[in-house]
mmCIF file of C-alpha atoms and ligand atoms in Angstrom:
data_model
loop_
_atom_site.group_PDB
_atom_site.id
_atom_site.type_symbol
_atom_site.label_atom_id
_atom_site.label_comp_id
_atom_site.label_asym_id
_atom_site.label_seq_id
_atom_site.Cartn_x
_atom_site.Cartn_y
_atom_site.Cartn_z
ATOM 1 C CA UNK B 1 13.782 -44.735 -223.850
ATOM 2 C CA UNK B 2 12.367 -46.053 -220.565
ATOM 3 C CA UNK B 3 13.241 -44.428 -217.281
ATOM 4 C CA UNK B 4 13.949 -47.716 -215.525
ATOM 5 C CA UNK B 5 14.327 -47.395 -211.745
ATOM 6 C CA UNK B 6 17.729 -48.031 -210.195
ATOM 7 C CA UNK B 7 17.277 -50.888 -207.738
ATOM 8 C CA UNK B 8 17.822 -49.772 -204.139
ATOM 9 C CA UNK B 9 17.861 -46.042 -204.910
ATOM 10 C CA UNK B 10 14.902 -44.224 -203.374
ATOM 11 C CA UNK B 11 15.428 -40.662 -204.549
ATOM 12 C CA UNK B 12 17.441 -39.589 -207.540
ATOM 13 C CA UNK B 13 18.115 -35.868 -207.521
ATOM 14 C CA UNK B 14 19.973 -33.892 -210.189
ATOM 15 C CA UNK B 15 21.671 -30.590 -209.410
ATOM 16 C CA UNK B 16 21.838 -28.372 -212.475
ATOM 17 C CA UNK B 17 22.028 -24.811 -213.692
ATOM 18 C CA UNK B 18 22.119 -23.036 -216.983
ATOM 19 C CA UNK B 19 25.346 -21.262 -216.196
ATOM 20 C CA UNK B 20 28.779 -22.590 -215.244
ATOM 21 C CA UNK B 21 30.510 -21.730 -212.017
ATOM 22 C CA UNK B 22 27.427 -20.836 -209.994
ATOM 23 C CA UNK B 23 27.997 -23.525 -207.366
ATOM 24 C CA UNK B 24 26.346 -26.743 -208.569
ATOM 25 C CA UNK B 25 29.160 -28.974 -207.390
ATOM 26 C CA UNK B 26 29.422 -27.044 -204.124
ATOM 27 C CA UNK B 27 25.699 -27.504 -203.529
ATOM 28 C CA UNK B 28 25.740 -31.181 -204.577
ATOM 29 C CA UNK B 29 28.703 -32.025 -202.342
ATOM 30 C CA UNK B 30 27.475 -30.149 -199.262
ATOM 31 C CA UNK B 31 23.932 -31.386 -199.699
ATOM 32 C CA UNK B 32 25.172 -34.988 -199.919
ATOM 33 C CA UNK B 33 27.241 -34.549 -196.756
ATOM 34 C CA UNK B 34 24.394 -32.834 -194.866
ATOM 35 C CA UNK B 35 22.022 -35.654 -195.750
ATOM 36 C CA UNK B 36 24.598 -38.272 -194.745
ATOM 37 C CA UNK B 37 25.181 -36.487 -191.439
ATOM 38 C CA UNK B 38 21.508 -36.669 -190.685
ATOM 39 C CA UNK B 39 21.667 -40.432 -191.054
ATOM 40 C CA UNK B 40 20.604 -40.887 -194.675
ATOM 41 C CA UNK B 41 22.373 -43.302 -197.006
ATOM 42 C CA UNK B 42 23.718 -41.123 -199.775
ATOM 43 C CA UNK B 43 25.452 -41.552 -203.132
ATOM 44 C CA UNK B 44 26.994 -38.776 -205.190
ATOM 45 C CA UNK B 45 27.403 -39.240 -208.923
ATOM 46 C CA UNK B 46 29.602 -36.757 -210.747
ATOM 47 C CA UNK B 47 28.030 -36.425 -214.195
ATOM 48 C CA UNK B 48 30.480 -33.708 -215.217
ATOM 49 C CA UNK B 49 32.529 -36.120 -217.281
ATOM 50 C CA UNK B 50 34.756 -33.464 -218.917
ATOM 51 C CA UNK B 51 35.306 -31.370 -215.796
ATOM 52 C CA UNK B 52 34.836 -33.604 -212.769
ATOM 53 C CA UNK B 53 35.364 -31.567 -209.588
ATOM 54 C CA UNK B 54 33.754 -33.892 -207.048
ATOM 55 C CA UNK B 55 36.945 -35.823 -206.125
ATOM 56 C CA UNK B 56 38.807 -32.580 -205.316
ATOM 57 C CA UNK B 57 35.911 -31.121 -203.350
ATOM 58 C CA UNK B 58 35.396 -34.354 -201.422
ATOM 59 C CA UNK B 59 39.149 -34.677 -200.865
ATOM 60 C CA UNK B 60 39.502 -38.130 -202.356
ATOM 61 C CA UNK B 61 41.733 -39.741 -204.965
ATOM 62 C CA UNK B 62 41.228 -43.413 -205.505
ATOM 63 C CA UNK B 63 40.750 -46.020 -208.166
ATOM 64 C CA UNK B 64 37.436 -47.821 -208.004
ATOM 65 C CA UNK B 65 37.491 -51.579 -208.418
ATOM 66 C CA UNK B 66 34.796 -53.891 -209.654
ATOM 67 C CA UNK B 67 33.238 -56.862 -207.955
ATOM 68 C CA UNK B 68 31.967 -58.994 -210.792
ATOM 69 C CA UNK B 69 30.305 -56.550 -213.149
ATOM 70 C CA UNK B 70 29.626 -53.959 -210.457
ATOM 71 C CA UNK B 71 31.903 -50.954 -210.040
ATOM 72 C CA UNK B 72 32.322 -50.123 -206.363
ATOM 73 C CA UNK B 73 31.915 -46.444 -205.517
ATOM 74 C CA UNK B 74 34.515 -44.743 -203.323
ATOM 75 C CA UNK B 75 33.303 -43.742 -199.869
ATOM 76 C CA UNK B 76 34.331 -40.435 -198.280
ATOM 77 C CA UNK B 77 32.718 -38.260 -195.643
ATOM 78 C CA UNK B 78 29.973 -40.876 -195.332
ATOM 79 C CA UNK B 79 29.018 -40.553 -199.016
ATOM 80 C CA UNK B 80 29.484 -43.107 -201.827
ATOM 81 C CA UNK B 81 31.021 -41.377 -204.819
ATOM 82 C CA UNK B 82 31.620 -42.084 -208.496
ATOM 83 C CA UNK B 83 33.390 -39.669 -210.797
ATOM 84 C CA UNK B 84 35.283 -39.660 -214.073
ATOM 85 C CA UNK B 85 38.004 -37.977 -212.019
ATOM 86 C CA UNK B 86 38.746 -41.371 -210.439
ATOM 87 C CA UNK B 87 39.141 -43.008 -213.830
ATOM 88 C CA UNK B 88 41.015 -40.176 -215.556
ATOM 89 C CA UNK B 89 42.961 -38.384 -212.814
ATOM 90 C CA UNK B 90 45.291 -35.493 -213.509
ATOM 91 C CA UNK B 91 44.982 -32.619 -215.941
ATOM 92 C CA UNK B 92 44.688 -34.493 -219.238
ATOM 93 C CA UNK B 93 41.329 -33.726 -220.834
ATOM 94 C CA UNK B 94 39.035 -36.419 -222.121
ATOM 95 C CA UNK B 95 38.431 -36.039 -225.824
ATOM 96 C CA UNK B 96 35.206 -37.905 -226.297
ATOM 97 C CA UNK B 97 32.227 -37.595 -228.537
ATOM 98 C CA UNK B 98 28.539 -37.988 -227.704
ATOM 99 C CA UNK B 99 28.130 -41.791 -227.798
ATOM 100 C CA UNK B 100 30.995 -42.355 -225.353
ATOM 101 C CA UNK B 101 29.530 -39.772 -223.033
ATOM 102 C CA UNK B 102 26.152 -41.415 -223.228
ATOM 103 C CA UNK B 103 27.679 -44.773 -222.407
ATOM 104 C CA UNK B 104 29.676 -43.582 -219.397
ATOM 105 C CA UNK B 105 26.642 -41.861 -217.914
ATOM 106 C CA UNK B 106 24.676 -45.087 -218.284
ATOM 107 C CA UNK B 107 27.475 -47.052 -216.661
ATOM 108 C CA UNK B 108 27.646 -44.637 -213.750
ATOM 109 C CA UNK B 109 23.908 -44.950 -213.252
ATOM 110 C CA UNK B 110 23.452 -48.655 -213.815
ATOM 111 C CA UNK B 111 26.768 -50.451 -213.278
ATOM 112 C CA UNK B 112 27.899 -48.731 -210.108
ATOM 113 C CA UNK B 113 26.971 -50.535 -206.940
ATOM 114 C CA UNK B 114 24.991 -47.729 -205.293
ATOM 115 C CA UNK B 115 23.542 -50.232 -202.829
ATOM 116 C CA UNK B 116 20.600 -49.180 -200.716
ATOM 117 C CA UNK B 117 20.525 -45.403 -200.993
ATOM 118 C CA UNK B 118 17.990 -42.934 -199.656
ATOM 119 C CA UNK B 119 19.419 -40.343 -202.010
ATOM 120 C CA UNK B 120 21.582 -40.408 -205.091
ATOM 121 C CA UNK B 121 22.645 -36.845 -205.864
ATOM 122 C CA UNK B 122 23.816 -36.155 -209.402
ATOM 123 C CA UNK B 123 26.136 -33.227 -210.083
ATOM 124 C CA UNK B 124 25.433 -32.070 -213.637
ATOM 125 C CA UNK B 125 27.769 -30.156 -215.909
ATOM 126 C CA UNK B 126 26.672 -26.613 -216.802
ATOM 127 C CA UNK B 127 24.107 -25.988 -219.484
ATOM 128 C CA UNK B 128 21.267 -27.791 -221.140
ATOM 129 C CA UNK B 129 23.206 -30.108 -223.451
ATOM 130 C CA UNK B 130 23.840 -33.730 -224.221
ATOM 131 C CA UNK B 131 24.657 -35.094 -220.771
ATOM 132 C CA UNK B 132 21.655 -33.443 -219.200
ATOM 133 C CA UNK B 133 19.317 -34.826 -221.849
ATOM 134 C CA UNK B 134 20.793 -38.328 -221.740
ATOM 135 C CA UNK B 135 20.310 -38.400 -218.017
ATOM 136 C CA UNK B 136 16.878 -36.928 -217.982
ATOM 137 C CA UNK B 137 15.721 -39.255 -220.738
ATOM 138 C CA UNK B 138 16.975 -42.393 -219.082
ATOM 139 C CA UNK B 139 17.137 -41.818 -215.336
ATOM 140 C CA UNK B 140 14.092 -42.011 -213.132
ATOM 141 C CA UNK B 141 14.758 -38.630 -211.546
ATOM 142 C CA UNK B 142 12.735 -37.810 -208.464
ATOM 143 C CA UNK B 143 13.445 -34.182 -209.123
ATOM 144 C CA UNK B 144 15.955 -31.508 -209.916
ATOM 145 C CA UNK B 145 17.553 -28.605 -208.107
ATOM 146 C CA UNK B 146 18.479 -25.527 -210.114
ATOM 147 C CA UNK B 147 21.320 -23.397 -208.769
ATOM 148 C CA UNK B 148 21.725 -19.747 -209.683
ATOM 149 C CA UNK B 149 23.402 -16.621 -208.408
ATOM 150 C CA UNK B 150 21.300 -13.467 -208.147
ATOM 151 C CA UNK B 151 22.952 -11.907 -211.228
ATOM 152 C CA UNK B 152 20.835 -11.346 -214.325
ATOM 153 C CA UNK B 153 23.119 -13.430 -216.537
ATOM 154 C CA UNK B 154 22.901 -16.393 -214.203
ATOM 155 C CA UNK B 155 19.141 -16.017 -213.823
ATOM 156 C CA UNK B 156 18.679 -15.917 -217.582
ATOM 157 C CA UNK B 157 20.424 -19.284 -217.870
ATOM 158 C CA UNK B 158 18.617 -20.693 -214.824
ATOM 159 C CA UNK B 159 15.306 -19.991 -216.557
ATOM 160 C CA UNK B 160 16.526 -22.118 -219.484
ATOM 161 C CA UNK B 161 17.400 -24.954 -217.125
ATOM 162 C CA UNK B 162 13.962 -24.713 -215.505
ATOM 163 C CA UNK B 163 12.336 -24.855 -218.934
ATOM 164 C CA UNK B 164 14.434 -27.870 -219.882
ATOM 165 C CA UNK B 165 13.339 -29.816 -216.802
ATOM 166 C CA UNK B 166 9.734 -28.752 -217.307
ATOM 167 C CA UNK B 167 9.778 -29.785 -220.974
ATOM 168 C CA UNK B 168 10.857 -33.307 -220.121
ATOM 169 C CA UNK B 169 8.533 -33.485 -217.105
ATOM 170 C CA UNK B 170 11.171 -33.756 -214.410
ATOM 171 C CA UNK B 171 9.753 -32.256 -211.220
ATOM 172 C CA UNK B 172 11.710 -29.247 -210.040
ATOM 173 C CA UNK B 173 12.349 -29.487 -206.319
ATOM 174 C CA UNK B 174 13.292 -25.852 -206.398
ATOM 175 C CA UNK B 175 15.674 -23.047 -207.158
ATOM 176 C CA UNK B 176 18.604 -22.177 -204.860
ATOM 177 C CA UNK B 177 20.151 -18.723 -204.827
ATOM 178 C CA UNK B 178 23.860 -19.230 -204.196
ATOM 179 C CA UNK B 179 26.331 -16.411 -203.508
ATOM 180 C CA UNK B 180 23.359 -14.337 -202.372
ATOM 181 C CA UNK B 181 25.367 -11.836 -200.373
ATOM 182 C CA UNK B 182 28.651 -11.455 -198.552
ATOM 183 C CA UNK B 183 29.092 -10.439 -194.955
ATOM 184 C CA UNK B 184 32.359 -8.510 -194.926
ATOM 185 C CA UNK B 185 34.668 -10.276 -192.449
ATOM 186 C CA UNK B 186 36.232 -6.910 -191.488
ATOM 187 C CA UNK B 187 33.315 -4.558 -190.996
ATOM 188 C CA UNK B 188 30.374 -6.999 -190.895
ATOM 189 C CA UNK B 189 28.656 -4.974 -193.577
ATOM 190 C CA UNK B 190 26.555 -6.891 -196.040
ATOM 191 C CA UNK B 191 27.559 -6.621 -199.709
ATOM 192 C CA UNK B 192 25.289 -7.862 -202.502
ATOM 193 C CA UNK B 193 28.152 -8.855 -204.794
ATOM 194 C CA UNK B 194 26.020 -10.421 -207.511
ATOM 195 C CA UNK B 195 22.855 -8.440 -206.685
ATOM 196 C CA UNK B 196 20.269 -10.043 -204.422
ATOM 197 C CA UNK B 197 16.812 -11.568 -204.432
ATOM 198 C CA UNK B 198 16.589 -12.495 -208.128
ATOM 199 C CA UNK B 199 16.430 -16.192 -207.273
ATOM 200 C CA UNK B 200 13.325 -15.878 -205.142
ATOM 201 C CA UNK B 201 11.723 -13.537 -207.641
ATOM 202 C CA UNK B 202 12.440 -15.871 -210.567
ATOM 203 C CA UNK B 203 11.112 -18.847 -208.605
ATOM 204 C CA UNK B 204 7.889 -16.977 -207.951
ATOM 205 C CA UNK B 205 7.514 -15.824 -211.546
ATOM 206 C CA UNK B 206 8.150 -19.309 -212.897
ATOM 207 C CA UNK B 207 6.014 -20.952 -210.269
ATOM 208 C CA UNK B 208 8.736 -23.155 -208.842
ATOM 209 C CA UNK B 209 9.646 -23.616 -205.207
ATOM 210 C CA UNK B 210 12.371 -21.431 -203.688
ATOM 211 C CA UNK B 211 14.759 -23.611 -201.677
ATOM 212 C CA UNK B 212 16.601 -20.755 -200.023
ATOM 213 C CA UNK B 213 19.701 -18.636 -200.246
ATOM 214 C CA UNK B 214 23.326 -19.434 -199.486
ATOM 215 C CA UNK B 215 25.725 -16.583 -198.750
ATOM 216 C CA UNK B 216 28.993 -16.035 -200.555
ATOM 217 C CA UNK B 217 31.339 -17.251 -197.870
ATOM 218 C CA UNK B 218 35.109 -17.677 -198.207
ATOM 219 C CA UNK B 219 34.965 -20.757 -195.964
ATOM 220 C CA UNK B 220 32.750 -22.468 -198.556
ATOM 221 C CA UNK B 221 35.428 -21.976 -201.223
ATOM 222 C CA UNK B 222 38.203 -23.029 -198.842
ATOM 223 C CA UNK B 223 36.211 -26.109 -197.815
ATOM 224 C CA UNK B 224 35.780 -27.058 -201.476
ATOM 225 C CA UNK B 225 39.411 -26.521 -202.431
ATOM 226 C CA UNK B 226 40.714 -28.424 -199.409
ATOM 227 C CA UNK B 227 38.408 -31.409 -199.717
ATOM 228 C CA UNK B 228 36.721 -30.625 -196.403
ATOM 229 C CA UNK B 229 33.348 -29.136 -197.362
ATOM 230 C CA UNK B 230 31.744 -26.801 -194.816
ATOM 231 C CA UNK B 231 28.826 -29.174 -194.303
ATOM 232 C CA UNK B 232 31.175 -31.448 -192.333
ATOM 233 C CA UNK B 233 30.878 -28.859 -189.574
ATOM 234 C CA UNK B 234 28.117 -26.553 -188.502
ATOM 235 C CA UNK B 235 26.569 -25.104 -191.623
ATOM 236 C CA UNK B 236 23.100 -23.654 -191.073
ATOM 237 C CA UNK B 237 22.636 -22.831 -194.786
ATOM 238 C CA UNK B 238 23.286 -26.348 -196.048
ATOM 239 C CA UNK B 239 21.433 -27.962 -193.144
ATOM 240 C CA UNK B 240 18.357 -25.897 -194.018
ATOM 241 C CA UNK B 241 18.775 -26.721 -197.698
ATOM 242 C CA UNK B 242 18.988 -30.460 -196.988
ATOM 243 C CA UNK B 243 15.844 -30.198 -194.913
ATOM 244 C CA UNK B 244 13.953 -28.404 -197.682
ATOM 245 C CA UNK B 245 15.180 -30.873 -200.294
ATOM 246 C CA UNK B 246 13.988 -33.825 -198.206
ATOM 247 C CA UNK B 247 10.606 -32.201 -197.733
ATOM 248 C CA UNK B 248 10.222 -31.439 -201.437
ATOM 249 C CA UNK B 249 11.455 -34.891 -202.532
ATOM 250 C CA UNK B 250 8.815 -36.508 -200.339
ATOM 251 C CA UNK B 251 6.225 -34.130 -201.736
ATOM 252 C CA UNK B 252 6.949 -34.802 -205.411
ATOM 253 C CA UNK B 253 7.486 -38.531 -205.081
ATOM 254 C CA UNK B 254 4.028 -38.764 -203.596
ATOM 255 C CA UNK B 255 2.641 -36.990 -206.654
ATOM 256 C CA UNK B 256 1.818 -38.924 -209.783
ATOM 257 C CA UNK B 257 3.505 -37.701 -212.920
ATOM 258 C CA UNK B 258 3.312 -38.717 -216.539
ATOM 259 C CA UNK B 259 6.384 -40.246 -218.130
ATOM 260 C CA UNK B 260 7.014 -38.739 -221.527
ATOM 261 C CA UNK B 261 9.503 -39.541 -224.212
ATOM 262 C CA UNK B 262 11.370 -36.727 -225.846
ATOM 263 C CA UNK B 263 12.667 -36.715 -229.370
ATOM 264 C CA UNK B 264 16.399 -36.959 -230.063
HETATM 265 N N1 LIG F 301 28.503 -19.885 -201.515
HETATM 266 C C1 LIG F 301 29.783 -19.845 -201.902
HETATM 267 N N2 LIG F 301 30.701 -19.087 -201.243
HETATM 268 C C2 LIG F 301 31.997 -19.045 -201.647
HETATM 269 N N3 LIG F 301 32.474 -19.716 -202.689
HETATM 270 C C3 LIG F 301 31.623 -20.483 -203.383
HETATM 271 C C4 LIG F 301 30.229 -20.597 -203.037
HETATM 272 N N4 LIG F 301 29.638 -21.438 -203.907
HETATM 273 C C5 LIG F 301 30.610 -21.835 -204.756
HETATM 274 N N5 LIG F 301 31.787 -21.266 -204.454
HETATM 275 C C6 LIG F 301 33.080 -21.425 -205.150
HETATM 276 O O1 LIG F 301 32.880 -21.024 -206.496
HETATM 277 C C7 LIG F 301 33.611 -21.868 -207.389
HETATM 278 C C8 LIG F 301 32.652 -22.497 -208.389
HETATM 279 O O2 LIG F 301 31.780 -23.370 -207.670
HETATM 280 P P1 LIG F 301 31.380 -24.794 -208.266
HETATM 281 O O3 LIG F 301 32.568 -25.487 -208.834
HETATM 282 O O4 LIG F 301 30.605 -25.482 -207.216
HETATM 283 O O5 LIG F 301 30.425 -24.310 -209.439
HETATM 284 P P2 LIG F 301 29.766 -25.200 -210.602
HETATM 285 O O6 LIG F 301 28.481 -24.573 -210.921
HETATM 286 O O7 LIG F 301 29.772 -26.624 -210.223
HETATM 287 O O8 LIG F 301 30.818 -24.972 -211.775
HETATM 288 P P3 LIG F 301 30.853 -25.794 -213.183
HETATM 289 O O9 LIG F 301 29.770 -25.203 -214.006
HETATM 290 O O10 LIG F 301 32.231 -25.503 -213.720
HETATM 291 O O11 LIG F 301 30.628 -27.244 -212.873
HETATM 292 C C9 LIG F 301 34.325 -22.873 -206.508
HETATM 293 O O12 LIG F 301 35.639 -22.425 -206.279
HETATM 294 C C10 LIG F 301 33.538 -22.870 -205.209
HETATM 295 O O13 LIG F 301 34.315 -23.195 -204.072
HETATM 296 MG MG1 LIG F 302 30.566 -28.301 -211.207
#
């Protein structure tokens, strides 16, 4: 299947992980906002079709409309967004099989009017399954970001995600260690809740770039739950991450890479 470019989209970046709940959506949302705040044109595609959390974290409920054949994304916090959560709001689960999933991912990529975008950030569901492969096989990804916590179980799954991207020749922009440590709000002592440093170590061992660490910070969770992500304010961690991501995206898009097909 060809990885046809998406007209107008300069950089297509997927945020993935092996494990669930490590902060992919949090990273995707705050990264998108940080980039938008620094003047970039940014889209955010929620590829977690079964468990779309982007609308809640971005604090937006809306129904997209189409102009002609083109679905118009919903804009919030300076970011253009598309999510299954707009099309299937509420708590009813989608009960879909593979082909439907494949088709909705294609529609989100190709039939949404992303306009001129410097970055289109894609929030992946956890794991290395169907959605990830569909996307990677068909989308001209500039690169991927792998999110992990420092715990061994998360790192084990992050290694799988790194291998998946490597197998299908998607450049890895780098590994982010999320929930690296907690600064106790009462005594200021640092607590390594999920251990510490495994992200950097794994990045080194696997020869991928380390994009940095993000502390476990209650305001990050509150920002996500209230639809006002921390990156809307001063957030040194996400500002630094956005900077690194921009640098790496420029680096890899300058590098030639072979396009390979993978077997179904
Ligand atoms: N650095 C952080 N500090 C505090 N809370 C965080 C941090 N990162 C993520 N969280 C919180 O952890 C929870 C899980 O994060 P998130 O939904 O981003 O993970 P995910 O990897 O996208 O999960 P899933 O695999 O289900 O898609 C959320 O409640 C989020 O607010
Ligand atoms: Mg998520």
